[in-house]
């Protein structure tokens, strides 16, 4: 019988989707129809790349040829729109815009090339249905806050930055090794750190550790610092807390000069509910950008939810993507909150244990179409850009090309892995860890879809939760992290911290992510200044000195992370398939290969494991150890040079949990 050829490749890749062929057809029909609705038959718009130019039309644009400035705004419900600011002594009546289209586009030309000086503060006054109110222009590139009154203003920004590295190629990165970062808390000082601080403090560390990508959080302007940047108010503005737009460009330029790509943590899943400084009720209506009623507000986050079925909203968001790629030369995005976008119930409390849950009335098909268009646009602008979806549901096709019936991302965040580790540490004793279940959690994937694996991110570091190191060591970290102090608790914590991160790194995905400071087991949670902590910055910083202190054990963890990342990156370990060789529940051992490397993990607390009793070596090969978590440089009990128990390992009890890697080499034959 001849095998059926399906219309979209995704159905051949994942046969479990065959019963849902009609749903895949609907997915693609929605995409094609909405794309046609956006582009129409206009020959001047053959691609999304030429369509997504809202930022080049709306907002403020200097025009030397006409000796003045154009300012345009979209406010369909407005009856009167006027621009005011320090440039006109805050006169709300002096500069009224003219409505130039039926769908609510307003425009004004302001004569004089110096009429809007660089740095001018501006707002707009909108009158709608008899009510007047102030707003910040939608496309402002910079928004600043008065520290006395806490009022926000838009700012005319006409700065120039001369790029040193204009053609960075993220496509050369075959194994994404991502250092997730928050600019404001990157300093040791109790303050809001700057883009320049990050350049001086963090970038050299990232380079030394071997990570090849930084992922920047909280860059898009947000009024509440404690939101971690996830409640965006001004989508085209760089957060002024950390510096100027040119400072951010300098950071990205410096990273490119080090061979490091830069991803933006992009928030298109929702927006801040703030009215005075955000998108909410911009023109006096709830429905300009967002759904109305219950559908327009996130039940858990209290934020506003975009109407992705509205062409003007999609135009705004697609233009935003192009803006960040072109203006700031970001190398891609980590799309936040994708699960929330994909389902009408936002995936809250849902266990996605059946394919039926992906294809039901709960699926928000308009959001899915937007994500397909967003991925297509990004690849048109920069084919080598990196796109990562924060989706915990495992939506089929998330990381398959659109033309195959997929959504178009390159990678999905493996969000189940950190949940697995935290759940294991919270609920199970070490001796009860299930090796088979661990292996399943670390290696399950959708067919042909790539994952960014991670053991913990910023989520696990926030106050109210605990990092892996804190779950393992708790208060002992405050008393026994000096090298002269013996502690069975700390010995266990260091051993397991290395093993958990190592097996996650090499098994849980085709890329790896770490939040800054977690590589050395940063001892304290993250807590941004808020009334509950008396507006303290004490926990909104990183204590880098701990990892650099020769007398402290944090250095062991940092040394291992550096060795792990450089080993994985230099050998492209994550591009190889994982082949399980042996697993033993009683002995707590796992052995597997990736490429020409053999990985041996011993999770047994007290028994050393002679792996070669269980793993039959190929006599035609030689096995050369290249990495061992038990080496003394990583806080273990073996001398790195002799690979035997160190003379300095004086403790009567040694935590035997360890992992070793052997390179499998061809044996050289004698030449007569």
XYZ file of C-alpha atoms in Angstrom:
672
model
C 0.000 0.000 0.000
C 1.390 3.358 -1.021
C 2.183 5.664 1.898
C 0.085 8.825 1.937
C 1.918 12.042 1.214
C 0.630 14.778 3.465
C 0.277 18.408 2.468
C 2.578 19.609 5.249
C 5.850 18.039 6.320
C 5.000 18.277 10.027
C 2.542 15.373 9.580
C 5.316 13.124 8.267
C 7.671 14.182 11.048
C 5.179 13.502 13.842
C 2.674 10.749 12.959
C 0.719 11.423 16.166
C -0.494 14.598 14.450
C -2.171 12.753 11.564
C -5.594 12.676 13.304
C -5.275 16.457 13.547
C -4.505 17.081 9.889
C -7.528 19.365 9.607
C -6.212 21.457 12.498
C -2.843 21.840 10.802
C -4.655 22.846 7.612
C -6.608 25.429 9.630
C -3.378 26.710 11.179
C -1.877 27.282 7.751
C -5.023 28.697 6.151
C -5.259 31.240 8.959
C -1.643 32.195 8.358
C -1.971 32.591 4.583
C -5.276 34.447 4.779
C -4.133 36.925 7.431
C -0.851 37.520 5.638
C -2.787 38.307 2.461
C -5.025 40.610 4.472
C -1.944 42.518 5.649
C -0.084 42.701 2.350
C -3.007 42.602 -0.075
C -2.200 42.689 -3.766
C 0.086 45.687 -3.427
C 3.168 44.966 -5.508
C 5.113 47.418 -3.361
C 4.735 45.041 -0.391
C 5.979 41.648 -1.591
C 7.155 40.683 1.862
C 6.561 41.304 5.546
C 9.943 42.997 5.660
C 8.606 45.817 3.509
C 5.345 45.953 5.459
C 6.676 46.233 9.025
C 7.816 49.852 8.831
C 5.562 51.549 11.356
C 8.570 52.944 13.211
C 9.783 54.610 10.021
C 6.472 56.426 9.527
C 4.973 57.018 12.966
C 6.700 58.890 15.743
C 9.202 61.734 15.308
C 11.240 62.095 12.114
C 13.620 64.893 11.267
C 13.408 65.996 7.627
C 16.389 68.178 6.623
C 15.033 68.601 3.084
C 11.925 70.336 4.400
C 13.754 71.942 7.329
C 11.558 70.521 10.054
C 10.058 67.551 11.856
C 7.147 65.245 11.110
C 5.277 63.656 13.970
C 2.564 61.056 13.345
C 0.383 59.083 15.711
C -2.340 56.431 15.504
C -5.317 57.316 17.707
C -8.568 56.268 16.007
C -10.886 57.320 18.839
C -9.392 60.801 19.211
C -11.211 64.000 18.252
C -8.254 66.298 18.925
C -4.549 65.459 19.295
C -1.887 68.003 20.238
C 1.820 67.782 20.964
C 3.312 69.694 23.864
C 6.505 69.758 25.889
C 9.380 71.906 27.029
C 9.977 72.869 23.376
C 6.735 74.938 23.439
C 6.574 75.759 27.157
C 4.072 72.935 27.706
C 1.369 74.660 25.665
C -1.313 72.052 24.896
C -2.903 74.165 22.159
C 0.081 75.390 20.169
C 0.792 72.259 18.130
C -2.384 70.478 17.070
C -2.177 67.484 14.758
C -4.350 66.968 11.692
C -6.269 63.762 11.085
C -5.095 62.441 7.720
C -6.850 59.060 7.452
C -10.161 57.470 8.324
C -8.527 54.860 10.563
C -7.163 57.519 12.893
C -3.703 58.557 11.715
C -2.754 62.052 12.884
C 0.107 64.234 11.641
C 1.874 67.533 12.240
C 4.836 69.190 10.555
C 6.896 71.416 12.846
C 9.077 73.879 10.911
C 12.701 74.330 11.889
C 15.324 71.631 12.100
C 16.102 72.770 15.667
C 12.478 73.111 16.731
C 12.617 69.793 18.632
C 16.039 69.807 20.318
C 17.708 66.547 21.264
C 16.547 65.544 24.745
C 13.320 67.549 24.680
C 10.564 66.201 26.918
C 7.243 65.690 25.141
C 3.708 64.448 25.704
C 0.500 64.492 23.738
C -2.905 65.662 24.812
C -5.855 63.719 23.417
C -9.480 64.806 23.504
C -12.002 62.040 22.869
C -15.744 62.067 23.477
C -15.457 65.252 25.501
C -12.661 64.057 27.784
C -9.040 65.213 27.648
C -6.044 63.251 28.889
C -2.259 63.089 28.527
C -0.301 60.268 26.950
C 3.251 59.470 25.885
C 3.806 59.166 22.093
C 3.680 55.487 21.090
C 6.938 55.357 19.141
C 9.215 57.307 21.504
C 12.723 55.849 21.530
C 13.336 57.089 25.038
C 11.049 57.621 28.025
C 12.298 59.199 31.248
C 10.865 59.559 34.732
C 10.929 62.583 37.003
C 12.473 61.200 40.182
C 10.598 63.753 42.319
C 7.065 63.458 40.912
C 7.558 59.959 39.385
C 5.863 61.241 36.209
C 7.030 59.788 32.886
C 7.762 61.817 29.734
C 8.627 60.950 26.187
C 11.925 62.326 24.989
C 13.090 63.468 21.572
C 16.166 61.373 20.940
C 18.421 62.174 18.036
C 21.647 60.534 19.200
C 24.112 58.921 16.815
C 26.215 55.832 17.445
C 29.002 54.725 15.110
C 29.076 50.940 15.038
C 32.452 49.198 15.070
C 31.127 45.755 14.181
C 28.422 46.141 11.545
C 28.174 42.592 10.229
C 28.140 40.180 13.150
C 26.989 36.728 12.052
C 25.045 34.809 14.693
C 24.706 31.962 12.200
C 28.228 30.823 13.063
C 27.005 29.836 16.533
C 26.180 26.141 16.209
C 25.730 25.487 19.931
C 23.835 28.268 21.752
C 25.334 28.732 25.218
C 23.268 31.519 26.729
C 24.083 33.766 29.675
C 20.750 35.222 30.818
C 21.332 38.679 32.265
C 19.605 41.582 33.975
C 21.409 44.880 33.464
C 20.189 46.646 36.604
C 21.422 44.007 39.051
C 24.759 43.206 37.395
C 26.822 45.267 39.835
C 28.066 44.496 43.352
C 26.799 47.900 44.454
C 23.322 48.449 45.866
C 22.046 50.476 42.940
C 20.527 50.236 39.486
C 23.499 49.252 37.359
C 24.008 50.606 33.843
C 24.695 49.340 30.348
C 28.258 50.580 30.820
C 28.531 48.646 34.104
C 27.522 45.500 32.235
C 30.195 46.123 29.614
C 32.890 46.470 32.264
C 31.724 43.884 34.805
C 29.834 41.103 33.060
C 30.973 40.892 29.441
C 34.571 39.909 30.362
C 33.209 37.180 32.663
C 30.905 35.855 29.947
C 33.804 35.705 27.510
C 36.069 33.941 30.015
C 33.406 31.395 30.947
C 32.891 30.499 27.291
C 29.255 31.499 26.751
C 28.582 32.674 23.203
C 25.235 34.462 23.695
C 23.930 36.957 26.227
C 20.176 37.296 26.696
C 19.237 40.718 28.019
C 16.187 41.120 30.238
C 14.242 44.285 31.064
C 15.542 46.350 28.136
C 12.108 47.452 26.882
C 10.893 50.368 29.013
C 8.815 49.361 32.026
C 7.502 51.631 34.784
C 7.824 49.122 37.648
C 11.410 48.004 38.223
C 10.312 45.003 40.298
C 8.436 43.501 37.333
C 11.805 42.173 36.083
C 10.961 43.992 32.842
C 7.895 41.892 32.071
C 5.341 44.722 32.222
C 6.340 46.848 29.236
C 4.823 50.287 28.762
C 6.830 51.741 25.855
C 7.709 49.176 23.223
C 10.186 51.245 21.203
C 11.991 52.774 24.166
C 15.170 51.476 25.773
C 14.942 51.417 29.552
C 16.353 54.769 30.655
C 17.176 53.367 34.109
C 20.287 51.768 32.666
C 21.483 54.549 30.346
C 20.947 55.951 26.877
C 20.133 54.193 23.594
C 23.752 54.766 22.570
C 24.931 53.017 25.747
C 22.914 49.933 24.816
C 24.319 50.018 21.293
C 27.817 50.218 22.757
C 27.063 47.132 24.868
C 25.833 45.152 21.860
C 28.798 46.355 19.803
C 31.235 45.314 22.541
C 29.639 41.872 22.774
C 29.900 41.419 19.006
C 33.547 42.396 19.216
C 34.037 39.479 21.622
C 32.213 37.071 19.305
C 29.138 37.042 21.558
C 25.618 37.289 20.126
C 22.939 39.333 21.896
C 19.301 38.312 22.292
C 16.490 40.558 23.505
C 14.015 39.175 26.004
C 10.988 40.282 23.985
C 7.595 40.952 25.582
C 4.817 40.709 22.995
C 2.564 38.437 25.036
C 1.079 41.239 27.134
C 1.599 44.859 28.184
C 1.595 46.949 31.340
C -1.881 48.069 32.436
C -0.538 51.584 33.062
C -2.704 54.215 31.402
C -0.627 57.387 31.779
C 2.576 55.966 30.318
C 1.579 52.825 28.406
C -0.626 51.504 25.618
C -3.664 50.918 27.815
C -6.514 53.301 26.854
C -4.085 55.269 24.721
C -6.883 56.848 22.679
C -9.448 56.533 25.461
C -10.691 53.063 24.491
C -9.943 49.610 25.871
C -10.001 48.103 22.394
C -7.366 50.084 20.465
C -4.640 47.507 21.161
C -6.261 44.969 23.425
C -9.211 42.669 23.730
C -12.071 44.068 25.783
C -13.579 42.633 28.919
C -12.327 39.455 30.539
C -10.337 38.413 27.461
C -8.338 41.628 27.602
C -6.735 41.096 31.025
C -4.427 38.324 32.203
C -5.996 36.707 35.290
C -2.651 35.965 36.972
C -0.467 38.859 35.832
C -2.982 41.708 35.800
C -1.638 42.843 32.434
C -3.329 43.763 29.155
C -3.648 41.229 26.326
C -3.155 42.160 22.678
C -5.781 41.639 19.988
C -3.669 39.741 17.436
C -6.590 39.607 15.010
C -6.421 43.368 14.431
C -4.124 44.381 11.514
C -3.080 47.675 13.125
C -1.941 45.853 16.271
C -0.005 43.266 14.287
C 1.581 46.083 12.243
C 2.691 47.771 15.481
C 4.211 44.569 16.896
C 5.888 43.453 13.664
C 7.369 46.919 13.243
C 8.656 46.610 16.796
C 10.510 43.425 15.878
C 12.119 45.059 12.867
C 13.034 48.099 14.943
C 15.008 46.089 17.507
C 16.771 44.040 14.815
C 17.692 47.022 12.638
C 18.178 49.873 15.089
C 20.067 47.941 17.786
C 21.433 44.990 15.808
C 20.070 42.386 18.207
C 20.772 38.856 16.970
C 17.339 37.509 17.821
C 14.727 37.199 20.504
C 13.534 35.077 23.359
C 9.763 35.457 23.059
C 8.307 35.639 26.567
C 4.953 34.142 27.568
C 4.274 32.123 24.417
C 2.165 29.591 26.310
C -0.007 32.411 27.607
C -0.512 33.597 24.037
C -1.426 30.205 22.600
C -4.344 29.312 24.854
C -7.428 31.210 25.926
C -6.917 29.985 29.488
C -3.202 30.902 29.149
C -2.170 27.359 30.053
C -2.643 28.100 33.740
C -2.649 24.881 35.748
C -2.942 22.805 32.595
C -1.109 19.511 32.098
C -0.575 19.125 28.373
C -0.769 15.343 28.404
C -2.843 14.871 25.258
C -2.644 16.130 21.681
C -6.311 17.085 21.991
C -5.299 19.917 24.299
C -3.286 21.551 21.521
C -6.145 21.550 19.028
C -9.336 22.656 20.721
C -11.501 25.706 21.240
C -9.015 26.682 23.964
C -6.355 27.361 21.306
C -5.975 31.036 20.389
C -5.480 30.734 16.643
C -4.982 34.489 16.157
C -1.990 34.450 18.504
C -0.542 31.472 16.676
C -0.854 33.269 13.344
C 0.906 36.303 14.795
C 3.805 34.140 16.016
C 4.146 32.576 12.551
C 4.256 36.020 10.942
C 6.720 37.263 13.558
C 9.117 34.379 12.928
C 8.845 34.792 9.166
C 9.553 38.516 9.405
C 12.610 38.048 11.626
C 14.112 35.511 9.239
C 13.483 37.831 6.277
C 15.359 40.618 8.041
C 18.176 38.401 9.317
C 18.164 34.742 8.212
C 20.730 33.952 10.918
C 18.806 35.454 13.810
C 18.021 33.160 16.745
C 14.398 32.773 17.848
C 13.497 31.068 21.129
C 9.968 30.432 22.400
C 9.166 30.352 26.097
C 6.514 27.644 25.824
C 5.922 25.088 28.535
C 3.052 23.377 26.704
C 5.164 21.768 23.979
C 2.888 22.922 21.148
C 3.681 20.659 18.142
C 5.530 22.469 15.392
C 6.747 25.292 17.606
C 10.277 24.891 16.261
C 9.568 23.737 12.727
C 9.571 26.042 9.676
C 6.289 27.751 8.851
C 6.185 26.211 5.388
C 6.301 22.749 7.013
C 3.190 23.561 9.022
C 5.151 24.809 12.024
C 5.292 28.110 13.870
C 8.848 28.982 12.910
C 10.999 29.266 16.028
C 14.512 27.818 16.175
C 14.361 26.626 19.784
C 11.891 26.107 22.607
C 12.882 26.655 26.237
C 12.872 23.299 28.034
C 10.808 24.632 30.922
C 9.955 21.208 32.310
C 13.572 20.486 33.265
C 13.984 23.091 36.041
C 10.551 22.132 37.359
C 11.728 18.513 37.473
C 14.905 19.381 39.381
C 13.212 21.615 41.942
C 10.445 19.057 42.477
C 13.042 16.316 42.945
C 15.076 18.329 45.449
C 11.973 19.315 47.398
C 10.277 15.923 47.617
C 12.824 13.099 47.309
C 15.798 11.844 49.267
C 18.984 11.355 47.267
C 18.875 7.578 47.564
C 15.373 7.520 46.047
C 16.193 9.380 42.854
C 14.828 7.481 39.872
C 17.490 7.275 37.153
C 15.030 6.153 34.483
C 12.651 9.014 35.196
C 15.546 11.466 35.224
C 16.703 10.200 31.842
C 13.202 10.527 30.405
C 12.764 14.088 31.673
C 16.119 15.157 30.248
C 15.869 13.552 26.823
C 12.220 13.750 25.717
C 11.746 16.004 22.669
C 9.307 16.716 19.910
C 10.606 15.116 16.681
C 13.041 17.398 14.802
C 12.444 20.276 17.238
C 15.335 21.834 19.144
C 15.316 22.806 22.820
C 17.318 25.132 25.042
C 17.993 23.104 28.181
C 18.528 24.647 31.584
C 18.533 23.580 35.213
C 17.441 26.961 36.560
C 16.864 30.475 35.266
C 15.912 33.798 36.840
C 12.557 32.262 37.850
C 14.165 29.968 40.412
C 16.346 32.799 41.746
C 13.486 35.116 42.705
C 12.528 35.716 46.317
C 9.920 33.169 47.345
C 11.720 30.412 45.455
C 15.211 28.970 45.794
C 18.087 28.324 43.439
C 19.406 24.777 43.134
C 22.386 25.655 45.329
C 20.106 27.042 48.013
C 17.873 23.962 47.926
C 21.005 21.839 48.374
C 22.879 23.833 51.013
C 20.469 26.345 52.547
C 21.902 28.233 55.551
C 25.124 26.171 55.526
C 26.248 28.421 52.655
C 26.647 31.281 55.117
C 28.995 29.345 57.404
C 30.894 26.660 55.502
C 31.803 27.918 52.024
C 35.368 28.741 53.030
C 37.857 26.114 51.839
C 39.137 25.367 55.329
C 35.686 24.450 56.619
C 34.452 20.835 56.490
C 30.755 20.285 55.938
C 28.983 17.199 54.636
C 26.094 19.414 53.583
C 28.337 21.617 51.465
C 30.196 18.603 50.034
C 26.879 17.159 48.916
C 25.705 20.512 47.546
C 28.843 21.067 45.479
C 28.779 17.521 44.090
C 25.125 17.640 43.094
C 25.267 21.215 41.807
C 27.903 20.119 39.301
C 26.137 16.899 38.331
C 22.713 18.472 37.900
C 24.021 21.245 35.695
C 26.324 18.939 33.740
C 23.772 16.267 32.844
C 21.229 19.001 32.066
C 23.680 20.810 29.830
C 24.634 17.762 27.770
C 21.266 15.959 27.680
C 18.386 18.419 28.005
C 18.678 20.287 24.738
C 20.535 21.450 21.684
C 21.487 24.607 23.577
C 21.985 25.618 27.213
C 21.017 28.594 29.384
C 22.281 29.907 32.712
C 21.194 32.951 34.706
C 24.074 35.207 35.740
C 25.639 34.205 39.023
C 24.015 30.781 39.169
C 27.135 29.261 37.636
C 28.931 29.686 40.977
C 25.901 29.057 43.201
C 25.084 32.657 44.065
C 24.004 32.443 47.709
C 21.022 34.785 47.822
C 17.739 35.253 46.020
C 16.723 38.235 43.904
C 14.443 40.798 45.478
C 13.927 44.150 43.811
C 13.310 47.279 45.888
C 9.686 47.419 47.054
C 7.771 48.692 50.060
C 7.953 45.229 51.662
C 11.761 45.409 51.887
C 11.893 49.166 52.537
C 12.972 49.838 48.927
C 16.262 48.021 49.475
C 18.683 47.093 46.685
C 20.490 44.628 48.947
C 19.216 41.597 47.036
C 19.107 43.251 43.612
C 22.794 42.768 42.862
C 25.374 40.055 42.150
C 28.230 39.224 44.531
C 30.946 38.465 41.982
C 33.695 38.684 44.591
C 32.541 35.384 46.109
C 33.480 33.465 42.968
C 36.805 35.262 42.655
C 37.920 34.728 46.258
C 40.645 32.052 46.370
C 39.592 31.157 49.916
C 35.970 30.288 49.084
C 34.390 27.208 47.529
C 32.263 29.248 45.120
C 35.362 29.284 42.945
C 35.123 25.494 42.538
C 31.674 25.802 40.986
C 32.737 28.636 38.711
C 35.805 26.674 37.601
C 33.644 23.719 36.714
C 31.083 25.812 34.849
C 33.863 27.333 32.763
C 35.331 23.915 31.991
C 31.896 22.483 31.147
C 30.860 25.343 28.855
C 34.183 25.428 27.021
C 34.193 21.644 26.587
C 30.625 21.605 25.256
C 31.224 24.570 22.963
C 34.593 23.532 21.582
C 33.374 20.037 20.703
C 29.828 20.939 19.564
C 28.599 18.284 21.984
C 24.947 19.291 21.798
C 24.619 18.755 18.067
C 25.189 15.004 18.531
C 22.493 12.476 19.333
C 22.473 11.009 22.831
C 22.828 7.229 22.949
C 22.075 5.546 26.273
C 24.500 2.697 27.041
C 23.629 1.682 30.580
C 21.425 2.698 33.482
C 21.261 1.139 36.973
C 18.753 2.162 39.646
C 20.509 0.487 42.574
C 23.955 1.805 41.744
C 22.542 5.168 40.598
C 24.608 5.251 37.434
C 23.957 6.455 33.899
C 26.281 6.006 30.948
C 25.804 7.361 27.436
C 27.662 8.624 24.406
C 27.419 11.791 22.353
C 29.553 11.793 19.235
C 32.961 10.435 20.131
C 32.621 11.123 23.856
C 31.584 8.727 26.625
C 29.753 10.244 29.612
C 29.648 8.413 32.948
C 27.473 9.692 35.818
C 27.473 8.275 39.339
C 24.652 9.606 41.543
C 25.382 7.224 44.425
C 26.325 9.143 47.529
C 28.813 6.698 49.047
C 29.819 4.059 46.486
C 32.518 4.636 43.925
C 31.516 3.101 40.652
C 33.788 1.001 38.497
C 31.980 1.823 35.282
C 34.092 -0.553 33.260
C 32.381 -3.467 35.001
C 29.190 -2.438 33.255
C 30.431 -0.644 30.153
C 32.281 -3.012 27.868
C 35.008 -0.905 26.270
C 35.799 -1.361 22.599
C 39.255 -2.937 22.606
C 40.017 -1.270 19.279
C 39.589 2.157 20.872
C 41.358 4.141 23.550
C 39.492 6.128 26.212
C 41.104 9.361 27.350
C 39.582 11.221 30.285
C 39.025 14.881 29.434
C 36.829 16.059 32.306
C 35.946 14.878 35.805
C 33.744 16.673 38.326
C 35.782 15.042 41.108
C 38.998 16.854 40.224
C 40.315 19.081 43.006
C 40.105 22.225 40.878
C 36.329 21.694 40.974
C 36.188 20.953 44.709
C 36.469 17.187 44.352
C 38.724 14.623 45.973
C 40.959 13.730 43.004
C 44.194 15.378 42.071
C 43.695 16.680 38.550
C 47.206 15.755 37.434
C 47.352 12.190 38.744
C 43.576 11.541 38.634
C 43.949 9.833 42.026
C 42.663 10.755 45.453
C 44.227 14.018 46.447
C 46.563 14.158 49.420
C 44.595 17.221 50.507
C 41.355 15.236 50.666
C 41.606 14.502 54.373
C 37.914 14.013 55.106
C 37.114 10.473 56.297
C 33.855 10.595 54.367
C 33.923 11.561 50.710
C 30.847 12.295 48.635
C 31.357 9.896 45.730
C 28.872 11.457 43.333
C 30.728 12.483 40.230
C 30.728 12.513 36.454
C 33.544 11.868 34.012
C 33.935 12.269 30.261
C 36.205 10.193 28.064
C 37.143 10.965 24.504
C 36.932 7.820 22.392
C 39.930 7.696 20.097
C 41.134 5.342 17.421
C 44.041 3.195 18.605
C 47.186 3.901 16.636
C 48.468 0.744 14.946
C 52.165 0.025 14.874
C 53.749 0.834 11.556
C 56.426 -1.690 10.580
